[in-house]
XYZ file of C-alpha atoms in Angstrom:
62
model
C -17.418 13.200 -12.524
C -18.063 9.676 -11.496
C -14.509 8.996 -10.329
C -13.735 12.504 -9.196
C -10.799 12.775 -11.400
C -10.997 16.564 -11.504
C -9.776 16.373 -7.801
C -6.462 14.924 -8.966
C -3.639 17.512 -9.292
C -2.433 15.687 -12.414
C -5.750 15.092 -14.265
C -5.784 16.912 -17.575
C -2.049 17.830 -17.317
C -1.400 16.846 -20.929
C -4.569 18.166 -22.538
C -2.750 20.583 -24.692
C -0.603 17.834 -26.251
C -1.350 15.521 -29.193
C -1.937 11.853 -28.469
C 1.388 10.787 -29.936
C 3.281 13.096 -27.605
C 1.353 11.918 -24.618
C 2.066 8.281 -25.497
C 5.809 9.110 -25.963
C 5.933 10.706 -22.536
C 3.848 7.928 -20.872
C 6.159 5.232 -22.380
C 9.199 7.150 -21.193
C 7.805 7.344 -17.584
C 7.108 3.610 -17.682
C 10.581 2.763 -18.881
C 12.144 5.088 -16.211
C 10.023 3.507 -13.490
C 7.825 6.438 -12.523
C 4.671 4.643 -13.839
C 3.563 1.055 -13.745
C 0.752 -0.894 -15.484
C -1.603 -2.678 -13.083
C -4.628 -4.832 -14.112
C -8.096 -4.585 -12.604
C -9.611 -7.726 -13.988
C -8.703 -7.492 -17.685
C -8.447 -3.658 -17.740
C -4.961 -2.127 -17.709
C -4.449 0.936 -15.562
C -1.407 3.193 -15.562
C -0.512 4.158 -11.878
C 2.379 5.812 -10.157
C 5.068 3.479 -8.971
C 6.304 3.940 -5.405
C 9.188 6.117 -6.823
C 6.757 8.080 -8.974
C 4.445 8.608 -6.061
C 7.247 9.812 -3.883
C 8.489 12.261 -6.487
C 4.925 13.601 -6.958
C 4.522 14.164 -3.169
C 7.964 15.956 -2.975
C 6.873 18.220 -5.780
C 9.499 16.929 -8.191
C 6.832 15.841 -10.738
C 4.428 18.505 -11.781
């Protein structure tokens, strides 16, 4: 893959869920401060916040 997403431990994690459930969970993680929206030019990207990155590294987010 161009961006080597398959190397990410979280890539495809929600592949078994419907889009509505993925959006619900993503919105919840943004509201709780685990994810943030950053912009690259005009394109939004969802990224881990510092807190979310810490929890991921500590194994508390799977």
